[in-house]
Amino acid sequence: MSAITGAYAFNEKGKTYLDKINDAVKTLNRRGPDGSGTFRHENVVLGHTRLAIIDLSAEASQPFTSSDGQYTLVIDGEILNYRELRKELEGQGVKFQSQSDREVLIALYSREKEKCLPKLNGAFAFVIYDKTAGTIFMARDRYGEKPLHYYFDTDVLIFGSEMKAIFAFGISKSISLNIVADYLHLNYVPQFRDAVIEQSYVHKKGVYTIVDNKDSSYANSNRWYGLPQPSEEYLIPTYEDATKTVRELVDNAVQLRLVSDVKVGVFLSGGLDSSIITALAAKDNHKIDTFSIGFPDEKYFDETKYATQVAKHLNTNHHVFSISNNDFLNSLNSFFETLDEPFADSSALALNILAKETKKHVKVALTGDGADELFAGSNKHEAEFNIRLHDFKSSFIKTGLPLWNILPGNRASIFKNKVRQLRKFAIGANLSAADRYWNWAGHASTAELQKLLITGEFYVNDKNKRVFTSGITQDGDLNEILRADMELVLEGNLNVKMDRMSMLNGLAVRSPFLDHNVVDYVMQLPATYKIQAGKRKRILKDSFAGLLPAEIYTRKKKGFDIPLQKWLNNELSGMIEELLNEKFLKEQNIFQAEEVSNIRKQLQSNNPGNSVARVWGLLVFQKYWINCIKK
């Protein structure tokens, strides 16, 4: 794990950017606190900061140049099956100078070029400079676990693990209002789109690109991996055989992600996903360290009792970090400082603190991320399943919309959260499957966003909806929804959140459920294997039945929530006034001050609806605008 940056100049003007490489590297020190390095040759500069996980020696430092001097590599991430690949290469007569995965990668690439990519198991984004050809090769992992941003014009290509590294090269920073609209709907930036800064982009997952100085183009991009399509013929093993395969694949994925030259622990929330990962990690690792976060000031949001129950059952060395409201509020500055693109999933605040405290004990942590999207584990998936049943219960909730609109609905209590869910269900039940998915994915309608933004005609949210919902048909099954979540929610929200908050604290995180062997198999199983009436994650629960305390299999999913509404109406009210007042908004000239005022009033009402998420999204954007754009 580490961070990368660099630039490739197409002409003499482009070369003027190259002297900024050291400034760019400095912006990434938190992601790689164990060392840094740079490389320069003619029209290319590469930079790297290191978080040493595999082969801690200096021989594994980056930028890493092949023994013949032709190839130089910088990589953010890890090739977890490097030992297997190393044996294969040694059988071909290759000699190695280190024990690192990057030396294996560069040796494999030198022989197979882009054909090496399907052989790699891990989370990675890397760039290789070919000194002989004068080209650079860029590639990103299958599911977008590791980030790769870039800026491109006729003079220069600049890339980085974070946009702040690209900013350090001195690029112009003009806001793309279309992307702002996307962000305000989702509270994160969808990764298939351009970045918030014009002429800046996110390198697509599962894609490689070759950049050649001869034609100053960035057109040579090719997909090397794509998610299985729901329309393809499903694998139909017997259910019993499928459970055995799932158990074997997930176990293999966990064991592979325990490979490390430093101590490894597990994030343990007490939910099914992290508990399964913990159980598999603990079976041959006595007293493995596990970590959870508790909120003693907010009992409704505190679920540490479940994590403790699992830890005792598995005999782990468990750490509970009890976090007060003041701890959260004091962490806001570090959260805002890391944002070089707006990101407003409020659970990132809790994850930031969890990663910070975990890093004091281990350098690598496993997580249960990805299981919801694979196995149908979210409220949205159960709601979609229930709507398609067309039963009496669904019809009753649908017709009750006038009542749900009157009752107060938010995440602050069990009752109000249930009202919020009933309201969303009833609204969605009146929409097509594709429109329902897009509505449930976000916080604002097209009409609401057009009211909010100064220039409403540029808004293309419906175009993005078509991109992500094009595979969702009225007569299809739930696998269409799960695939859309893998493309939208997993890549744009969950992976970004985990990468940013862990690397902000110099902690490497690995997600066994995102092993491609697991993903490819599970995505081709029938939807009925994953969800039935009243039973989400059916095959996951049955694959690991008896491994955990019985309560873990039956408890309702809670999520990683924080008391955001309470803070916005109290401790953060001063920030709201500072950043969302009429004078500031008119000077900024992005948002309609009157509509922002209406959203603020809704937040303070007895029926706040989506205003909690929308106000938080606006605050995060304003902090981003001040820290990254205005200065």
Short mmCIF file of C-alpha atoms in Angstrom, two decimals, residues 4 8 44 46 71-75 105-106 108-110 112-118 120 124-131 133-141 148 157 159 203 206-213 218 220-224:
data_model
loop_
_atom_site.label_atom_id
_atom_site.label_comp_id
_atom_site.label_asym_id
_atom_site.label_seq_id
_atom_site.Cartn_x
_atom_site.Cartn_y
_atom_site.Cartn_z
CA ILE A 4 1.54 7.38 -6.56
CA TYR A 8 3.97 12.78 -18.82
CA VAL A 44 8.34 11.72 -17.53
CA LEU A 46 7.08 9.45 -11.28
CA TYR A 71 10.75 -0.37 -16.99
CA THR A 72 10.02 1.82 -13.96
CA LEU A 73 6.96 1.13 -11.80
CA VAL A 74 4.92 2.99 -9.21
CA ILE A 75 1.98 1.16 -7.64
CA LEU A 105 4.71 -7.37 -11.16
CA ILE A 106 7.37 -5.62 -13.23
CA LEU A 108 5.54 -10.31 -15.27
CA TYR A 109 4.66 -7.14 -17.19
CA SER A 110 7.98 -7.16 -19.06
CA GLU A 112 3.32 -10.39 -20.95
CA LYS A 113 2.42 -6.68 -21.06
CA GLU A 114 -1.36 -6.15 -20.62
CA LYS A 115 -1.98 -9.91 -20.69
CA CYS A 116 -0.58 -10.08 -17.16
CA LEU A 117 -3.57 -8.22 -15.71
CA PRO A 118 -6.06 -11.12 -15.43
CA LEU A 120 -3.31 -10.44 -10.70
CA PHE A 124 -4.09 -1.89 -7.22
CA ALA A 125 -3.56 1.10 -9.44
CA PHE A 126 -0.19 1.28 -11.14
CA VAL A 127 1.81 3.10 -13.81
CA ILE A 128 4.79 1.64 -15.69
CA TYR A 129 7.14 3.78 -17.78
CA ASP A 130 8.79 2.03 -20.71
CA LYS A 131 12.08 3.86 -21.32
CA ALA A 133 9.24 2.82 -26.16
CA GLY A 134 8.77 6.16 -24.43
CA THR A 135 5.27 5.19 -23.27
CA ILE A 136 3.48 4.84 -19.96
CA PHE A 137 1.07 2.03 -19.11
CA MET A 138 -1.70 2.72 -16.58
CA ALA A 139 -4.03 0.10 -15.08
CA ARG A 140 -6.58 -0.15 -12.30
CA ASP A 141 -8.04 -3.14 -10.43
CA LEU A 148 -6.31 6.65 -9.88
CA LEU A 157 -0.99 14.09 -18.58
CA PHE A 159 -1.94 11.40 -12.49
CA HIS A 203 -9.34 6.16 -14.55
CA GLY A 206 -10.80 -2.89 -15.00
CA VAL A 207 -9.23 -0.79 -17.77
CA TYR A 208 -5.66 -0.26 -18.96
CA THR A 209 -4.34 2.69 -20.96
CA ILE A 210 -1.18 3.19 -22.99
CA VAL A 211 -0.08 6.81 -23.40
CA ASP A 212 2.22 7.59 -26.30
CA ASN A 213 4.02 10.88 -26.82
CA TYR A 218 -5.17 9.44 -24.29
CA ASN A 220 -5.64 3.93 -26.26
CA SER A 221 -7.73 2.51 -23.42
CA ASN A 222 -8.99 -1.05 -23.29
CA ARG A 223 -11.12 -3.01 -20.84
CA TRP A 224 -9.38 -6.02 -19.38
#
